[in-house]
Amino acid sequence: MRFSKGRNFLFRIPEGEEIGGFINRFAKENNILMGTVRGIGSLRNPKIGYFDEKAGKYRVIPLEGTYELVSLSGNISVKDGQPFAHIHVALGGPDGRVHGGHLVEGEVFVAEVLVEELLGEVLERKPRENGLALWDEAEL
Ligand code: ZN
């Protein structure tokens, strides 16, 4: 898929917000249908997911306390007719060890986020047999 660069948004998410929900709302408010997301900061009591391929669903890993948001990366596309951010995170605990996975939820202590909009054909997530909501595969 070929896209051209759209607008760039750099912003801080208010403390106490749920990070994924806020990014989805931000995309909707600004009519961002496609894009990439990056961020750093700190999250409270985050939950991350590990997709269990055999079970066909996410195993949720709850983390207690405040974790450094070492890295947030993801993309924005369309799911159920709305902009939807698919986000993965690396979270650093007090001992410096990192937990990583699919972002399920996390309360913002600090979050500095960059959204880069992409313009072009809109990719849509659709439910697949493997239990995931995915784009159509690319054709060469
Ligand atoms: Zn994921």
Coordinates of N, CA and C and ligand atoms in Angstrom, one line a residue:
M1 N 0.8 -1.2 0.0 CA 0.0 0.0 0.0 C 0.9 1.2 0.0
R2 N 0.5 2.2 -0.8 CA 1.3 3.4 -0.9 C 0.5 4.6 -0.3
F3 N 1.2 5.3 0.5 CA 0.6 6.5 1.2 C 1.5 7.7 1.1
S4 N 0.9 8.8 1.2 CA 1.7 10.1 1.3 C 1.5 10.6 2.7
K5 N 2.5 11.5 3.1 CA 2.5 12.0 4.4 C 1.4 13.0 4.6
G6 N 0.7 12.9 5.7 CA -0.3 13.9 6.1 C 0.2 14.8 7.2
R7 N -0.7 15.1 8.1 CA -0.3 16.0 9.2 C 0.4 15.3 10.3
N8 N 1.2 16.0 11.1 CA 1.9 15.4 12.3 C 1.3 16.1 13.5
F9 N 1.1 15.3 14.5 CA 0.5 15.7 15.8 C 1.4 15.3 16.9
L10 N 1.9 16.2 17.7 CA 2.7 15.9 18.9 C 2.0 16.5 20.1
F11 N 1.7 15.6 21.0 CA 0.9 16.1 22.2 C 1.1 15.3 23.4
R12 N 0.6 15.9 24.5 CA 0.7 15.2 25.8 C -0.7 14.8 26.2
I13 N -0.8 13.5 26.6 CA -2.2 13.0 27.0 C -2.3 13.4 28.5
P14 N -3.5 13.9 28.9 CA -3.8 14.3 30.3 C -3.6 13.1 31.2
E15 N -3.0 13.4 32.4 CA -2.9 12.4 33.5 C -4.2 11.8 33.8
G16 N -4.3 10.5 34.0 CA -5.5 9.9 34.4 C -6.3 9.3 33.3
E17 N -6.0 9.7 32.1 CA -6.7 9.2 30.9 C -6.2 7.7 30.6
E18 N -7.1 6.9 30.0 CA -6.7 5.6 29.5 C -6.1 5.8 28.2
I19 N -4.8 5.4 28.0 CA -4.0 5.8 26.9 C -4.6 5.4 25.5
G20 N -5.0 4.1 25.4 CA -5.5 3.7 24.1 C -6.8 4.4 23.7
G21 N -7.7 4.5 24.7 CA -8.9 5.1 24.4 C -8.7 6.6 24.0
F22 N -7.8 7.3 24.6 CA -7.5 8.7 24.3 C -7.0 8.8 22.9
I23 N -6.1 7.9 22.5 CA -5.5 8.0 21.1 C -6.6 7.7 20.1
N24 N -7.5 6.8 20.4 CA -8.6 6.5 19.5 C -9.5 7.8 19.4
R25 N -9.8 8.4 20.5 CA -10.7 9.6 20.5 C -9.9 10.7 19.7
F26 N -8.6 10.9 20.0 CA -7.9 11.9 19.3 C -7.9 11.7 17.8
A27 N -7.7 10.5 17.4 CA -7.8 10.2 15.9 C -9.2 10.5 15.3
K28 N -10.2 10.2 16.1 CA -11.6 10.4 15.6 C -11.8 11.9 15.5
E29 N -11.4 12.7 16.6 CA -11.6 14.1 16.6 C -10.9 14.8 15.4
N30 N -9.8 14.3 15.1 CA -9.0 15.0 14.1 C -9.1 14.3 12.7
N31 N -10.0 13.3 12.6 CA -10.3 12.6 11.3 C -9.0 12.0 10.8
I32 N -8.3 11.3 11.6 CA -7.1 10.6 11.2 C -7.5 9.1 11.0
L33 N -7.5 8.7 9.7 CA -8.0 7.3 9.4 C -6.8 6.4 9.3
M34 N -5.7 6.9 8.9 CA -4.5 6.0 8.7 C -3.3 6.8 9.3
G35 N -2.4 6.1 10.0 CA -1.2 6.7 10.5 C -0.4 5.8 11.3
T36 N 0.7 6.4 11.8 CA 1.6 5.7 12.8 C 1.6 6.4 14.1
V37 N 1.9 5.7 15.2 CA 1.9 6.3 16.5 C 3.2 5.9 17.2
R38 N 3.8 6.9 17.9 CA 4.9 6.6 18.7 C 4.8 7.4 20.0
G39 N 5.4 6.9 21.1 CA 5.3 7.6 22.3 C 6.2 7.1 23.4
I40 N 6.4 8.0 24.4 CA 7.1 7.6 25.6 C 6.4 8.2 26.8
G41 N 6.7 7.8 28.0 CA 6.1 8.4 29.2 C 6.1 7.4 30.3
S42 N 5.0 7.3 31.0 CA 4.9 6.5 32.2 C 3.4 6.1 32.4
L43 N 3.2 4.8 32.7 CA 1.8 4.3 32.8 C 1.6 3.6 34.2
R44 N 0.3 3.8 34.7 CA 0.0 3.1 36.0 C -0.9 1.9 35.7
N45 N -0.5 0.8 36.4 CA -1.3 -0.5 36.3 C -1.6 -0.9 34.9
P46 N -0.6 -0.9 34.0 CA -0.9 -1.3 32.6 C -1.3 -2.7 32.5
K47 N -2.0 -3.1 31.5 CA -2.3 -4.5 31.2 C -1.8 -4.7 29.7
I48 N -1.0 -5.7 29.5 CA -0.6 -6.0 28.2 C -1.1 -7.4 27.8
G49 N -1.2 -7.6 26.5 CA -1.7 -8.9 26.0 C -0.6 -9.7 25.2
Y50 N -0.8 -11.0 25.4 CA 0.1 -11.9 24.6 C -0.9 -12.8 23.8
F51 N -0.8 -12.7 22.5 CA -1.8 -13.5 21.7 C -1.4 -15.0 21.7
D52 N -2.2 -15.8 22.3 CA -2.0 -17.2 22.3 C -2.6 -17.8 21.0
E53 N -1.7 -18.2 20.1 CA -2.1 -18.6 18.8 C -3.0 -19.9 18.9
K54 N -2.7 -20.8 19.7 CA -3.5 -22.0 19.8 C -4.9 -21.8 20.4
A55 N -5.0 -20.9 21.4 CA -6.2 -20.6 22.0 C -7.0 -19.6 21.1
G56 N -6.3 -18.9 20.3 CA -7.0 -17.9 19.4 C -7.5 -16.7 20.1
K57 N -6.8 -16.4 21.2 CA -7.2 -15.2 22.0 C -6.0 -14.6 22.8
Y58 N -6.2 -13.4 23.3 CA -5.2 -12.8 24.1 C -5.2 -13.3 25.5
R59 N -4.0 -13.5 26.0 CA -3.8 -13.8 27.4 C -3.5 -12.4 28.0
V60 N -4.2 -11.9 29.0 CA -3.9 -10.6 29.5 C -3.0 -10.7 30.7
I61 N -1.9 -9.8 30.7 CA -0.9 -9.8 31.7 C -1.1 -8.5 32.5
P62 N -1.6 -8.5 33.7 CA -1.8 -7.2 34.4 C -0.5 -6.9 35.2
L63 N -0.1 -5.7 35.1 CA 1.1 -5.2 35.8 C 0.7 -4.2 36.9
E64 N 1.2 -4.4 38.1 CA 0.8 -3.5 39.2 C 1.8 -2.4 39.5
G65 N 1.4 -1.2 39.6 CA 2.3 -0.1 39.9 C 2.5 0.8 38.7
T66 N 3.6 1.6 38.8 CA 3.9 2.6 37.7 C 5.1 2.1 36.9
Y67 N 4.9 2.1 35.6 CA 5.9 1.6 34.7 C 6.3 2.6 33.7
E68 N 7.7 2.7 33.5 CA 8.1 3.6 32.4 C 7.6 3.1 31.1
L69 N 7.0 4.0 30.3 CA 6.6 3.7 29.0 C 7.9 3.9 28.1
V70 N 8.7 2.8 28.0 CA 10.0 2.9 27.3 C 9.8 3.2 25.9
S71 N 8.7 2.5 25.3 CA 8.4 2.7 23.9 C 7.0 2.3 23.6
L72 N 6.3 3.1 22.9 CA 5.0 2.8 22.4 C 5.1 2.9 20.9
S73 N 4.7 1.9 20.2 CA 4.6 2.0 18.7 C 3.4 1.3 18.2
G74 N 2.8 1.9 17.2 CA 1.6 1.3 16.6 C 1.2 2.0 15.4
N75 N 0.0 1.6 15.0 CA -0.6 2.2 13.8 C -2.1 2.5 14.0
I76 N -2.6 3.4 13.1 CA -4.0 3.7 13.1 C -4.6 3.3 11.8
S77 N -5.7 2.6 11.8 CA -6.5 2.3 10.6 C -7.9 2.2 11.0
V78 N -8.8 1.6 10.2 CA -10.2 1.7 10.5 C -10.7 0.3 10.9
K79 N -11.5 0.3 12.0 CA -12.1 -0.9 12.5 C -13.5 -0.6 12.9
D80 N -14.5 -1.4 12.4 CA -15.9 -1.1 12.7 C -16.3 0.4 12.4
G81 N -15.7 0.9 11.3 CA -16.1 2.2 10.8 C -15.4 3.4 11.5
Q82 N -14.6 3.1 12.5 CA -13.9 4.1 13.3 C -12.4 4.0 13.3
P83 N -11.7 5.1 13.5 CA -10.3 5.0 13.6 C -9.9 4.2 14.8
F84 N -8.9 3.3 14.6 CA -8.6 2.4 15.7 C -7.0 2.3 15.8
A85 N -6.5 2.5 16.9 CA -5.0 2.4 17.1 C -4.7 1.0 17.7
H86 N -3.8 0.4 16.9 CA -3.2 -0.9 17.4 C -1.8 -0.6 17.9
I87 N -1.7 -0.9 19.2 CA -0.5 -0.4 19.9 C 0.3 -1.5 20.6
H88 N 1.6 -1.5 20.5 CA 2.4 -2.3 21.3 C 3.3 -1.5 22.2
V89 N 3.6 -2.0 23.4 CA 4.4 -1.2 24.4 C 5.6 -2.1 25.0
A90 N 6.6 -1.4 25.3 CA 7.7 -1.9 26.2 C 7.6 -1.1 27.5
L91 N 7.5 -1.8 28.6 CA 7.2 -1.1 29.9 C 8.3 -1.5 30.9
G92 N 9.0 -0.5 31.4 CA 10.1 -0.8 32.4 C 9.7 -0.7 33.8
G93 N 10.0 -1.7 34.6 CA 9.6 -1.7 36.0 C 10.8 -1.1 36.8
P94 N 10.6 -1.0 38.2 CA 11.5 -0.4 39.1 C 12.9 -1.0 39.1
D95 N 13.0 -2.3 38.7 CA 14.3 -3.0 38.6 C 14.9 -2.8 37.2
G96 N 14.3 -2.1 36.3 CA 14.8 -1.8 35.0 C 14.5 -2.9 34.0
R97 N 13.8 -3.9 34.5 CA 13.4 -5.0 33.5 C 12.2 -4.6 32.7
V98 N 12.2 -5.1 31.5 CA 11.1 -4.6 30.6 C 10.1 -5.8 30.3
H99 N 8.8 -5.4 30.4 CA 7.7 -6.3 30.0 C 7.2 -5.7 28.6
G100 N 6.8 -6.6 27.8 CA 6.3 -6.0 26.5 C 5.2 -6.8 26.0
G101 N 4.4 -6.1 25.1 CA 3.3 -6.8 24.5 C 2.3 -5.9 23.9
H102 N 1.1 -6.4 23.6 CA 0.0 -5.7 22.9 C -0.6 -4.9 24.0
L103 N -0.8 -3.6 23.8 CA -1.4 -2.7 24.8 C -2.9 -3.1 25.0
V104 N -3.3 -3.5 26.2 CA -4.7 -3.7 26.5 C -5.3 -2.4 27.1
E105 N -4.7 -2.0 28.2 CA -5.0 -0.7 28.8 C -3.9 -0.2 29.7
G106 N -4.0 1.1 30.0 CA -3.0 1.7 30.9 C -3.5 3.1 31.2
E107 N -3.4 3.5 32.5 CA -3.7 4.8 32.9 C -2.5 5.7 32.8
V108 N -2.7 6.8 32.2 CA -1.5 7.7 31.9 C -1.1 8.4 33.2
F109 N 0.2 8.4 33.5 CA 0.8 9.3 34.4 C 1.4 10.4 33.6
V110 N 2.3 10.0 32.6 CA 2.8 10.9 31.6 C 2.7 10.2 30.2
A111 N 2.3 10.9 29.2 CA 2.4 10.3 27.9 C 2.6 11.4 26.8
E112 N 3.7 11.3 26.1 CA 4.1 12.2 25.1 C 4.0 11.4 23.8
V113 N 3.1 11.8 22.9 CA 2.8 11.0 21.7 C 2.9 11.8 20.4
L114 N 3.5 11.1 19.4 CA 3.6 11.6 18.1 C 2.7 10.7 17.2
V115 N 1.7 11.4 16.5 CA 0.9 10.7 15.5 C 1.3 11.3 14.1
E116 N 1.7 10.4 13.2 CA 1.9 10.8 11.8 C 0.8 10.3 10.9
E117 N 0.1 11.2 10.4 CA -1.0 10.8 9.5 C -0.5 10.3 8.1
L118 N -1.2 9.3 7.6 CA -0.9 8.8 6.3 C -2.1 9.0 5.4
L119 N -2.0 9.4 4.2 CA -3.1 9.7 3.3 C -3.0 8.7 2.1
G120 N -4.2 8.2 1.8 CA -4.3 7.2 0.7 C -5.4 6.3 0.9
E121 N -5.3 5.1 0.3 CA -6.3 4.1 0.5 C -6.4 3.7 2.0
V122 N -7.6 3.6 2.5 CA -7.9 3.3 3.9 C -7.8 1.8 4.1
L123 N -7.0 1.3 5.0 CA -6.9 -0.1 5.4 C -8.0 -0.4 6.5
E124 N -8.7 -1.5 6.4 CA -9.7 -1.8 7.3 C -9.4 -3.1 8.0
R125 N -9.6 -3.1 9.3 CA -9.5 -4.4 10.1 C -10.7 -5.2 10.0
K126 N -10.6 -6.5 9.6 CA -11.7 -7.4 9.6 C -11.4 -8.6 10.4
P127 N -12.4 -9.2 11.0 CA -12.2 -10.4 11.8 C -11.7 -11.6 10.9
R128 N -10.7 -12.3 11.4 CA -10.1 -13.4 10.6 C -10.3 -14.7 11.4
E129 N -10.1 -15.8 10.7 CA -10.2 -17.2 11.3 C -9.3 -17.4 12.5
N130 N -8.1 -16.7 12.5 CA -7.2 -16.9 13.6 C -7.6 -16.1 14.9
G131 N -8.7 -15.4 14.8 CA -9.2 -14.7 16.0 C -8.8 -13.3 16.1
L132 N -7.9 -12.8 15.1 CA -7.5 -11.4 15.1 C -8.3 -10.6 14.0
A133 N -8.3 -9.3 14.2 CA -8.9 -8.4 13.3 C -7.8 -7.8 12.5
L134 N -7.7 -8.2 11.2 CA -6.5 -7.8 10.4 C -6.9 -7.2 9.1
W135 N -5.9 -6.5 8.5 CA -6.1 -6.0 7.1 C -6.0 -7.1 6.1
D136 N -6.4 -6.8 4.9 CA -6.2 -7.8 3.8 C -4.7 -7.9 3.6
E137 N -4.2 -9.0 3.2 CA -2.8 -9.2 3.0 C -2.4 -8.5 1.7
A138 N -1.2 -8.0 1.6 CA -0.7 -7.3 0.4 C -0.5 -8.3 -0.7
E139 N -0.7 -7.8 -1.9 CA -0.4 -8.6 -3.1 C 0.7 -8.0 -3.8
L140 N 1.6 -8.8 -4.3 CA 2.8 -8.3 -5.0 C 2.5 -8.1 -6.5
Ligands
ZN1 ZN -1.0 -6.3 18.9

